[in-house]
PDB file of C-alpha atoms in Angstrom:
ATOM      1  CA  MET A  30     141.024  90.727 -56.507  1.00 33.00           C
ATOM      2  CA  ARG A  31     140.462  87.000 -56.391  1.00 35.00           C
ATOM      3  CA  GLN A  32     137.329  86.593 -54.316  1.00 37.00           C
ATOM      4  CA  PHE A  33     134.767  83.823 -54.094  1.00 38.00           C
ATOM      5  CA  SER A  34     131.422  83.306 -52.428  1.00 38.00           C
ATOM      6  CA  THR A  35     129.796  80.068 -51.350  1.00 41.00           C
ATOM      7  CA  PRO A  36     125.996  79.883 -51.366  1.00 41.00           C
ATOM      8  CA  SER A  37     124.037  77.359 -49.337  1.00 41.00           C
ATOM      9  CA  LEU A  38     122.745  74.089 -50.782  1.00 41.00           C
ATOM     10  CA  PRO A  39     122.930  73.511 -53.673  1.00 42.00           C
ATOM     11  CA  LEU A  40     126.559  74.602 -53.384  1.00 41.00           C
ATOM     12  CA  PHE A  41     128.470  75.815 -56.430  1.00 44.00           C
ATOM     13  CA  ALA A  42     132.191  76.452 -56.779  1.00 39.00           C
ATOM     14  CA  LEU A  43     132.755  78.961 -59.569  1.00 47.00           C
ATOM     15  CA  MET A  44     135.990  79.383 -61.474  1.00 44.00           C
ATOM     16  CA  LEU A  45     135.908  83.074 -62.228  1.00 47.00           C
ATOM     17  CA  PHE A  46     138.948  83.371 -64.452  1.00 48.00           C
ATOM     18  CA  ALA A  47     138.789  81.923 -67.923  1.00 44.00           C
ATOM     19  CA  GLY A  48     142.045  80.980 -69.595  1.00 45.00           C
ATOM     20  CA  PRO A  49     144.568  78.149 -69.294  1.00 42.00           C
ATOM     21  CA  CYS A  50     146.992  79.893 -66.909  1.00 43.00           C
ATOM     22  CA  SER A  51     144.502  81.445 -64.505  1.00 49.00           C
ATOM     23  CA  CYS A  52     145.118  78.868 -61.778  1.00 51.00           C
ATOM     24  CA  LEU A  53     148.884  79.225 -61.848  1.00 55.00           C
ATOM     25  CA  ALA A  54     148.695  82.596 -60.142  1.00 71.00           C
ATOM     26  CA  GLU A  55     148.828  83.994 -56.643  1.00 86.00           C
ATOM     27  CA  ASP A  56     147.500  81.724 -53.901  1.00 93.00           C
ATOM     28  CA  TRP A  57     144.487  82.901 -51.901  1.00 94.00           C
ATOM     29  CA  ALA A  58     145.060  80.666 -48.901  1.00 96.00           C
ATOM     30  CA  ARG A  59     142.865  82.243 -46.228  1.00 96.00           C
ATOM     31  CA  PHE A  60     139.848  84.494 -45.750  1.00 95.00           C
ATOM     32  CA  ARG A  61     140.388  87.725 -47.696  1.00 93.00           C
ATOM     33  CA  GLY A  62     143.786  86.684 -48.977  1.00 91.00           C
ATOM     34  CA  ALA A  63     147.364  86.739 -47.772  1.00 85.00           C
ATOM     35  CA  ASN A  64     147.157  89.758 -45.468  1.00 82.00           C
ATOM     36  CA  GLY A  65     143.450  89.592 -44.640  1.00 87.00           C
ATOM     37  CA  GLN A  66     142.759  92.839 -46.491  1.00 86.00           C
ATOM     38  CA  GLY A  67     141.206  91.378 -49.641  1.00 89.00           C
ATOM     39  CA  ILE A  68     144.041  92.707 -51.810  1.00 87.00           C
ATOM     40  CA  SER A  69     145.714  90.753 -54.603  1.00 86.00           C
ATOM     41  CA  THR A  70     148.921  91.519 -56.476  1.00 86.00           C
ATOM     42  CA  GLU A  71     147.470  89.986 -59.643  1.00 86.00           C
ATOM     43  CA  SER A  72     146.583  92.215 -62.592  1.00 86.00           C
ATOM     44  CA  ASN A  73     144.287  92.077 -65.635  1.00 85.00           C
ATOM     45  CA  LEU A  74     141.592  90.243 -63.706  1.00 82.00           C
ATOM     46  CA  PRO A  75     137.980  90.300 -64.977  1.00 83.00           C
ATOM     47  CA  LEU A  76     135.738  92.811 -63.255  1.00 82.00           C
ATOM     48  CA  PHE A  77     132.455  91.269 -64.394  1.00 83.00           C
ATOM     49  CA  TRP A  78     131.096  87.740 -64.686  1.00 81.00           C
ATOM     50  CA  ASN A  79     127.733  86.179 -65.153  1.00 80.00           C
ATOM     51  CA  ALA A  80     126.464  82.679 -64.396  1.00 67.00           C
ATOM     52  CA  VAL A  81     122.721  83.332 -64.483  1.00 73.00           C
ATOM     53  CA  GLU A  82     120.744  80.476 -66.005  1.00 74.00           C
ATOM     54  CA  GLY A  83     119.357  81.398 -69.392  1.00 77.00           C
ATOM     55  CA  GLU A  84     121.876  84.181 -69.996  1.00 77.00           C
ATOM     56  CA  PRO A  85     125.268  83.997 -71.750  1.00 80.00           C
ATOM     57  CA  GLU A  86     128.072  83.159 -69.337  1.00 82.00           C
ATOM     58  CA  LYS A  87     130.943  85.613 -69.073  1.00 85.00           C
ATOM     59  CA  ASN A  88     134.376  84.864 -67.605  1.00 87.00           C
ATOM     60  CA  ILE A  89     133.296  81.448 -66.312  1.00 87.00           C
ATOM     61  CA  ALA A  90     135.775  78.656 -67.005  1.00 87.00           C
ATOM     62  CA  TRP A  91     133.747  75.986 -65.182  1.00 89.00           C
ATOM     63  CA  LYS A  92     131.232  75.390 -62.438  1.00 87.00           C
ATOM     64  CA  VAL A  93     130.567  72.330 -60.316  1.00 90.00           C
ATOM     65  CA  LYS A  94     127.598  71.405 -58.155  1.00 90.00           C
ATOM     66  CA  LEU A  95     128.535  70.076 -54.712  1.00 91.00           C
ATOM     67  CA  THR A  96     126.392  68.125 -52.265  1.00 91.00           C
ATOM     68  CA  THR A  97     127.177  70.148 -49.145  1.00 94.00           C
ATOM     69  CA  SER A  98     125.805  73.338 -47.624  1.00 92.00           C
ATOM     70  CA  GLY A  99     127.853  76.139 -46.070  1.00 93.00           C
ATOM     71  CA  TRP A 100     129.045  79.705 -46.210  1.00 90.00           C
ATOM     72  CA  SER A 101     132.808  79.308 -46.026  1.00 95.00           C
ATOM     73  CA  SER A 102     134.691  81.088 -48.797  1.00 95.00           C
ATOM     74  CA  PRO A 103     136.829  78.810 -50.980  1.00 95.00           C
ATOM     75  CA  ILE A 104     140.600  79.191 -50.783  1.00 97.00           C
ATOM     76  CA  VAL A 105     143.106  78.581 -53.583  1.00 95.00           C
ATOM     77  CA  VAL A 106     146.454  76.800 -53.122  1.00 96.00           C
ATOM     78  CA  GLY A 107     148.312  76.004 -56.320  1.00 95.00           C
ATOM     79  CA  ASP A 108     145.946  74.135 -58.627  1.00 95.00           C
ATOM     80  CA  SER A 109     143.459  73.339 -55.861  1.00 96.00           C
ATOM     81  CA  VAL A 110     140.356  75.013 -54.495  1.00 96.00           C
ATOM     82  CA  PHE A 111     139.321  73.973 -50.968  1.00 97.00           C
ATOM     83  CA  VAL A 112     135.967  74.632 -49.336  1.00 97.00           C
ATOM     84  CA  THR A 113     134.026  73.267 -46.368  1.00 97.00           C
ATOM     85  CA  GLY A 114     130.387  72.292 -46.031  1.00 97.00           C
ATOM     86  CA  THR A 115     127.962  70.110 -44.127  1.00 96.00           C
ATOM     87  CA  THR A 116     125.250  67.546 -44.780  1.00 96.00           C
ATOM     88  CA  GLU A 117     122.455  66.053 -42.657  1.00 95.00           C
ATOM     89  CA  GLU A 118     121.277  69.466 -41.432  1.00 92.00           C
ATOM     90  CA  GLY A 119     124.738  70.502 -40.332  1.00 93.00           C
ATOM     91  CA  LYS A 120     125.802  67.367 -38.489  1.00 96.00           C
ATOM     92  CA  LYS A 121     128.287  65.868 -40.977  1.00 97.00           C
ATOM     93  CA  CYS A 122     131.251  68.153 -41.693  1.00 97.00           C
ATOM     94  CA  HIS A 123     133.072  67.923 -45.015  1.00 98.00           C
ATOM     95  CA  VAL A 124     136.164  69.359 -46.667  1.00 98.00           C
ATOM     96  CA  ILE A 125     136.202  69.334 -50.477  1.00 97.00           C
ATOM     97  CA  ARG A 126     139.142  69.668 -52.854  1.00 97.00           C
ATOM     98  CA  VAL A 127     138.455  70.771 -56.433  1.00 97.00           C
ATOM     99  CA  ARG A 128     141.053  70.984 -59.186  1.00 96.00           C
ATOM    100  CA  CYS A 129     141.335  74.587 -60.217  1.00 93.00           C
ATOM    101  CA  SER A 130     142.235  73.978 -63.837  1.00 92.00           C
ATOM    102  CA  ASP A 131     139.123  71.989 -64.803  1.00 93.00           C
ATOM    103  CA  GLY A 132     136.706  71.896 -61.844  1.00 94.00           C
ATOM    104  CA  ARG A 133     137.111  68.199 -61.137  1.00 95.00           C
ATOM    105  CA  VAL A 134     136.269  67.223 -57.537  1.00 96.00           C
ATOM    106  CA  LEU A 135     139.428  65.429 -56.356  1.00 97.00           C
ATOM    107  CA  TRP A 136     137.980  64.419 -53.018  1.00 97.00           C
ATOM    108  CA  ASP A 137     135.109  65.132 -50.653  1.00 98.00           C
ATOM    109  CA  LYS A 138     135.947  63.963 -47.130  1.00 98.00           C
ATOM    110  CA  GLU A 139     133.712  63.740 -44.095  1.00 98.00           C
ATOM    111  CA  VAL A 140     136.010  64.878 -41.270  1.00 98.00           C
ATOM    112  CA  HIS A 141     133.792  65.446 -38.249  1.00 97.00           C
ATOM    113  CA  THR A 142     130.328  64.807 -36.802  1.00 97.00           C
ATOM    114  CA  GLN A 143     129.159  67.724 -34.727  1.00 95.00           C
ATOM    115  CA  GLU A 144     126.312  68.348 -32.340  1.00 90.00           C
ATOM    116  CA  THR A 145     124.133  71.134 -33.655  1.00 90.00           C
ATOM    117  CA  PHE A 146     121.957  73.491 -31.680  1.00 83.00           C
ATOM    118  CA  LYS A 147     119.519  76.224 -32.487  1.00 80.00           C
ATOM    119  CA  MET A 148     121.114  79.251 -34.115  1.00 80.00           C
ATOM    120  CA  ARG A 149     120.120  82.227 -36.196  1.00 79.00           C
ATOM    121  CA  ARG A 150     118.917  81.194 -39.643  1.00 79.00           C
ATOM    122  CA  ALA A 151     121.146  83.840 -41.203  1.00 83.00           C
ATOM    123  CA  ASN A 152     124.193  81.634 -40.502  1.00 90.00           C
ATOM    124  CA  SER A 153     125.377  78.153 -41.541  1.00 92.00           C
ATOM    125  CA  HIS A 154     127.045  75.155 -39.885  1.00 93.00           C
ATOM    126  CA  ALA A 155     130.191  75.615 -42.006  1.00 93.00           C
ATOM    127  CA  THR A 156     130.849  79.337 -42.097  1.00 95.00           C
ATOM    128  CA  PRO A 157     134.565  79.746 -41.166  1.00 97.00           C
ATOM    129  CA  THR A 158     136.806  79.835 -44.226  1.00 98.00           C
ATOM    130  CA  PRO A 159     139.638  77.269 -44.095  1.00 98.00           C
ATOM    131  CA  VAL A 160     143.288  78.317 -44.126  1.00 98.00           C
ATOM    132  CA  SER A 161     146.409  76.638 -45.541  1.00 98.00           C
ATOM    133  CA  ASP A 162     150.163  76.897 -45.021  1.00 96.00           C
ATOM    134  CA  GLY A 163     150.794  75.190 -48.371  1.00 96.00           C
ATOM    135  CA  LYS A 164     151.379  71.805 -46.712  1.00 95.00           C
ATOM    136  CA  ARG A 165     148.285  71.325 -44.588  1.00 98.00           C
ATOM    137  CA  LEU A 166     144.712  72.533 -44.586  1.00 98.00           C
ATOM    138  CA  TYR A 167     142.984  73.714 -41.402  1.00 98.00           C
ATOM    139  CA  ALA A 168     139.230  74.083 -40.893  1.00 98.00           C
ATOM    140  CA  VAL A 169     137.024  75.086 -37.960  1.00 98.00           C
ATOM    141  CA  PHE A 170     133.358  74.103 -37.781  1.00 97.00           C
ATOM    142  CA  PHE A 171     130.169  75.307 -36.103  1.00 93.00           C
ATOM    143  CA  ASP A 172     130.762  73.568 -32.744  1.00 94.00           C
ATOM    144  CA  GLY A 173     134.293  74.984 -32.392  1.00 94.00           C
ATOM    145  CA  THR A 174     136.150  71.847 -33.495  1.00 97.00           C
ATOM    146  CA  ALA A 175     139.379  72.422 -35.421  1.00 98.00           C
ATOM    147  CA  VAL A 176     140.575  69.883 -38.011  1.00 98.00           C
ATOM    148  CA  ALA A 177     143.939  69.597 -39.800  1.00 98.00           C
ATOM    149  CA  MET A 178     144.330  67.644 -43.039  1.00 98.00           C
ATOM    150  CA  ASP A 179     146.978  66.876 -45.619  1.00 98.00           C
ATOM    151  CA  PHE A 180     146.350  67.491 -49.300  1.00 98.00           C
ATOM    152  CA  LYS A 181     145.501  63.815 -49.828  1.00 97.00           C
ATOM    153  CA  GLY A 182     142.433  64.300 -47.644  1.00 97.00           C
ATOM    154  CA  GLU A 183     143.717  62.485 -44.565  1.00 98.00           C
ATOM    155  CA  VAL A 184     142.833  63.934 -41.166  1.00 98.00           C
ATOM    156  CA  LEU A 185     146.047  64.648 -39.233  1.00 98.00           C
ATOM    157  CA  TRP A 186     144.440  65.812 -36.013  1.00 98.00           C
ATOM    158  CA  LYS A 187     141.188  67.080 -34.565  1.00 98.00           C
ATOM    159  CA  ASN A 188     140.690  69.182 -31.443  1.00 98.00           C
ATOM    160  CA  ALA A 189     137.378  69.938 -29.709  1.00 95.00           C
ATOM    161  CA  ASP A 190     138.802  71.093 -26.363  1.00 93.00           C
ATOM    162  CA  PHE A 191     137.295  74.579 -26.441  1.00 91.00           C
ATOM    163  CA  ASP A 192     133.648  74.517 -25.380  1.00 88.00           C
ATOM    164  CA  PHE A 193     131.936  76.926 -27.768  1.00 90.00           C
ATOM    165  CA  TYR A 194     128.342  78.114 -27.914  1.00 89.00           C
ATOM    166  CA  SER A 195     126.718  81.067 -29.609  1.00 87.00           C
ATOM    167  CA  LEU A 196     123.082  81.623 -30.454  1.00 86.00           C
ATOM    168  CA  HIS A 197     124.330  83.263 -33.654  1.00 86.00           C
ATOM    169  CA  GLY A 198     126.591  80.360 -34.605  1.00 88.00           C
ATOM    170  CA  LEU A 199     130.233  80.790 -35.604  1.00 93.00           C
ATOM    171  CA  GLY A 200     131.142  83.468 -38.125  1.00 92.00           C
ATOM    172  CA  ALA A 201     134.844  84.353 -37.985  1.00 95.00           C
ATOM    173  CA  SER A 202     137.655  82.423 -39.704  1.00 97.00           C
ATOM    174  CA  PRO A 203     141.010  81.086 -38.450  1.00 98.00           C
ATOM    175  CA  VAL A 204     144.444  82.521 -39.258  1.00 98.00           C
ATOM    176  CA  LEU A 205     147.978  81.125 -39.106  1.00 98.00           C
ATOM    177  CA  ALA A 206     150.781  82.701 -37.079  1.00 97.00           C
ATOM    178  CA  GLY A 207     153.995  80.718 -37.421  1.00 95.00           C
ATOM    179  CA  ASP A 208     153.282  77.240 -36.059  1.00 97.00           C
ATOM    180  CA  LEU A 209     149.942  78.254 -34.532  1.00 98.00           C
ATOM    181  CA  LEU A 210     146.363  78.102 -35.772  1.00 98.00           C
ATOM    182  CA  ILE A 211     144.445  80.967 -34.139  1.00 98.00           C
ATOM    183  CA  MET A 212     140.669  81.303 -33.915  1.00 98.00           C
ATOM    184  CA  PRO A 213     138.380  83.794 -32.106  1.00 96.00           C
ATOM    185  CA  PHE A 214     135.386  82.426 -30.214  1.00 94.00           C
ATOM    186  CA  ASP A 215     133.009  85.268 -29.395  1.00 91.00           C
ATOM    187  CA  GLY A 216     130.205  83.223 -27.956  1.00 87.00           C
ATOM    188  CA  SER A 217     127.200  83.761 -25.743  1.00 87.00           C
ATOM    189  CA  SER A 218     125.840  82.197 -22.573  1.00 88.00           C
ATOM    190  CA  ARG A 219     123.753  79.035 -22.753  1.00 88.00           C
ATOM    191  CA  GLU A 220     121.844  80.031 -19.628  1.00 90.00           C
ATOM    192  CA  GLU A 221     121.243  83.752 -20.236  1.00 90.00           C
ATOM    193  CA  ASN A 222     120.849  84.336 -23.945  1.00 82.00           C
ATOM    194  CA  THR A 223     121.282  88.101 -23.636  1.00 90.00           C
ATOM    195  CA  LEU A 224     124.839  87.662 -22.305  1.00 90.00           C
ATOM    196  CA  GLY A 225     127.377  87.964 -25.093  1.00 86.00           C
ATOM    197  CA  TRP A 226     124.769  89.245 -27.518  1.00 85.00           C
ATOM    198  CA  LYS A 227     122.841  92.187 -26.105  1.00 89.00           C
ATOM    199  CA  GLU A 228     124.978  92.467 -22.978  1.00 91.00           C
ATOM    200  CA  PRO A 229     128.802  92.231 -22.712  1.00 88.00           C
ATOM    201  CA  TRP A 230     130.152  88.890 -21.469  1.00 87.00           C
ATOM    202  CA  ASP A 231     133.589  87.910 -20.163  1.00 89.00           C
ATOM    203  CA  GLN A 232     133.818  84.336 -21.472  1.00 89.00           C
ATOM    204  CA  ALA A 233     134.818  85.033 -25.084  1.00 90.00           C
ATOM    205  CA  ALA A 234     138.364  84.028 -26.033  1.00 93.00           C
ATOM    206  CA  LEU A 235     141.057  83.749 -28.660  1.00 95.00           C
ATOM    207  CA  VAL A 236     142.346  80.178 -29.019  1.00 97.00           C
ATOM    208  CA  ALA A 237     145.639  78.876 -30.463  1.00 98.00           C
ATOM    209  CA  TRP A 238     146.387  75.283 -31.476  1.00 98.00           C
ATOM    210  CA  ASP A 239     149.769  73.809 -32.407  1.00 98.00           C
ATOM    211  CA  CYS A 240     149.694  73.268 -36.185  1.00 98.00           C
ATOM    212  CA  SER A 241     151.695  70.031 -36.012  1.00 97.00           C
ATOM    213  CA  SER A 242     150.092  68.254 -33.067  1.00 98.00           C
ATOM    214  CA  GLY A 243     146.725  69.955 -32.620  1.00 98.00           C
ATOM    215  CA  GLU A 244     147.543  70.602 -28.968  1.00 97.00           C
ATOM    216  CA  LEU A 245     145.780  73.580 -27.406  1.00 96.00           C
ATOM    217  CA  ARG A 246     148.705  75.970 -26.795  1.00 97.00           C
ATOM    218  CA  TRP A 247     146.946  78.926 -25.206  1.00 97.00           C
ATOM    219  CA  VAL A 248     143.605  80.618 -24.605  1.00 96.00           C
ATOM    220  CA  GLY A 249     143.638  84.419 -24.640  1.00 96.00           C
ATOM    221  CA  GLN A 250     140.826  85.828 -22.535  1.00 92.00           C
ATOM    222  CA  ARG A 251     138.814  88.854 -23.564  1.00 89.00           C
ATOM    223  CA  GLU A 252     137.397  91.436 -21.230  1.00 87.00           C
ATOM    224  CA  SER A 253     133.622  91.835 -21.324  1.00 89.00           C
ATOM    225  CA  SER A 254     132.426  92.185 -24.895  1.00 89.00           C
ATOM    226  CA  ARG A 255     129.535  91.281 -27.112  1.00 91.00           C
ATOM    227  CA  VAL A 256     129.463  88.763 -29.964  1.00 89.00           C
ATOM    228  CA  GLY A 257     131.619  89.590 -32.966  1.00 88.00           C
ATOM    229  CA  HIS A 258     132.262  87.752 -36.223  1.00 90.00           C
ATOM    230  CA  VAL A 259     135.624  89.304 -37.075  1.00 94.00           C
ATOM    231  CA  THR A 260     138.554  87.355 -38.494  1.00 96.00           C
ATOM    232  CA  PRO A 261     141.851  88.397 -36.779  1.00 96.00           C
ATOM    233  CA  ILE A 262     144.794  90.057 -38.509  1.00 95.00           C
ATOM    234  CA  LEU A 263     148.501  89.848 -37.730  1.00 96.00           C
ATOM    235  CA  ILE A 264     150.712  92.866 -37.061  1.00 95.00           C
ATOM    236  CA  GLU A 265     154.374  93.469 -36.136  1.00 95.00           C
ATOM    237  CA  ASN A 266     155.579  90.662 -38.431  1.00 93.00           C
ATOM    238  CA  GLY A 267     153.245  88.182 -36.796  1.00 93.00           C
ATOM    239  CA  LYS A 268     154.260  88.915 -33.204  1.00 96.00           C
ATOM    240  CA  ARG A 269     150.815  90.283 -32.386  1.00 97.00           C
ATOM    241  CA  VAL A 270     147.343  89.196 -33.424  1.00 97.00           C
ATOM    242  CA  VAL A 271     144.550  91.777 -33.400  1.00 97.00           C
ATOM    243  CA  SER A 272     141.049  90.481 -32.773  1.00 96.00           C
ATOM    244  CA  ALA A 273     137.772  92.403 -32.523  1.00 93.00           C
ATOM    245  CA  GLY A 274     134.659  91.441 -30.614  1.00 89.00           C
ATOM    246  CA  GLY A 275     131.326  93.186 -30.984  1.00 87.00           C
ATOM    247  CA  ASP A 276     132.444  96.256 -29.046  1.00 89.00           C
ATOM    248  CA  ARG A 277     136.114  95.694 -28.219  1.00 91.00           C
ATOM    249  CA  VAL A 278     139.377  95.489 -30.197  1.00 94.00           C
ATOM    250  CA  GLN A 279     142.333  93.721 -28.595  1.00 95.00           C
ATOM    251  CA  ALA A 280     145.890  92.647 -29.385  1.00 97.00           C
ATOM    252  CA  PHE A 281     147.456  89.434 -28.092  1.00 98.00           C
ATOM    253  CA  ASP A 282     151.006  88.103 -28.068  1.00 98.00           C
ATOM    254  CA  THR A 283     150.980  85.268 -30.613  1.00 97.00           C
ATOM    255  CA  ALA A 284     153.586  83.279 -28.673  1.00 96.00           C
ATOM    256  CA  THR A 285     151.825  83.269 -25.298  1.00 97.00           C
ATOM    257  CA  GLY A 286     148.253  84.528 -25.721  1.00 97.00           C
ATOM    258  CA  GLU A 287     148.917  87.401 -23.315  1.00 97.00           C
ATOM    259  CA  ARG A 288     146.580  90.350 -23.916  1.00 96.00           C
ATOM    260  CA  ILE A 289     148.743  93.369 -24.821  1.00 96.00           C
ATOM    261  CA  TRP A 290     146.132  96.080 -25.177  1.00 96.00           C
ATOM    262  CA  SER A 291     142.372  96.500 -25.320  1.00 94.00           C
ATOM    263  CA  VAL A 292     140.177  99.266 -26.713  1.00 93.00           C
ATOM    264  CA  TYR A 293     136.485  99.509 -25.878  1.00 86.00           C
ATOM    265  CA  SER A 294     134.136 101.092 -28.388  1.00 76.00           C
ATOM    266  CA  GLN A 295     130.494 101.622 -27.575  1.00 66.00           C
TER     267      GLN A 295
END
């Protein structure tokens, strides 16, 4: 399994596979890989590594110290590793591209300035893992803003139409379904902080943007549910997207956002 973690500041990107051909392998272009199950088709991968200061390093090809803070997992597309992060206490949002073969930072772009608000300290301002279709890179940040970029680091579009708030922050990651970027927003009420957290709330939603234009295509409404931090999965060859809140699992039509079924679990 090709899996990465991203600690908070100081941020390190770790190349876990020593050897000259390790980057010319299967892409890992979204959270938990191609099907969202954390499964890779690669073989002969190292099961152990060590990067503890003062101890011999094992299976580490390189490491690089970044200047941003965040919890998003890196993704791998070809010979590039992409990760998000923030500076200035979460206000300045960055996307970073690192060359997989040698750890060189190819670019570090500030793509958005967001308004921060109080959240649980167990979260970060750049937690959602980015996703790529091999041509573009898509990232969602703490305030609910979605950003699309090309591989040169140019911002293609930015959309902040969905008004998101959660006292826990944002924890899920976006997925791609055809020409749509889909993201769950299981938030909570600004006025009554128990709503959406301790008590079910009916304002959570699943949001889809057009990958080319950034236009908001549809908003799929949940029934009452509590906050969840679950990244959606696709089923039926991408015709349905399954998304879980804190106490509810639902399927939506990826073309229209229509809710197909809903299961409540207490």
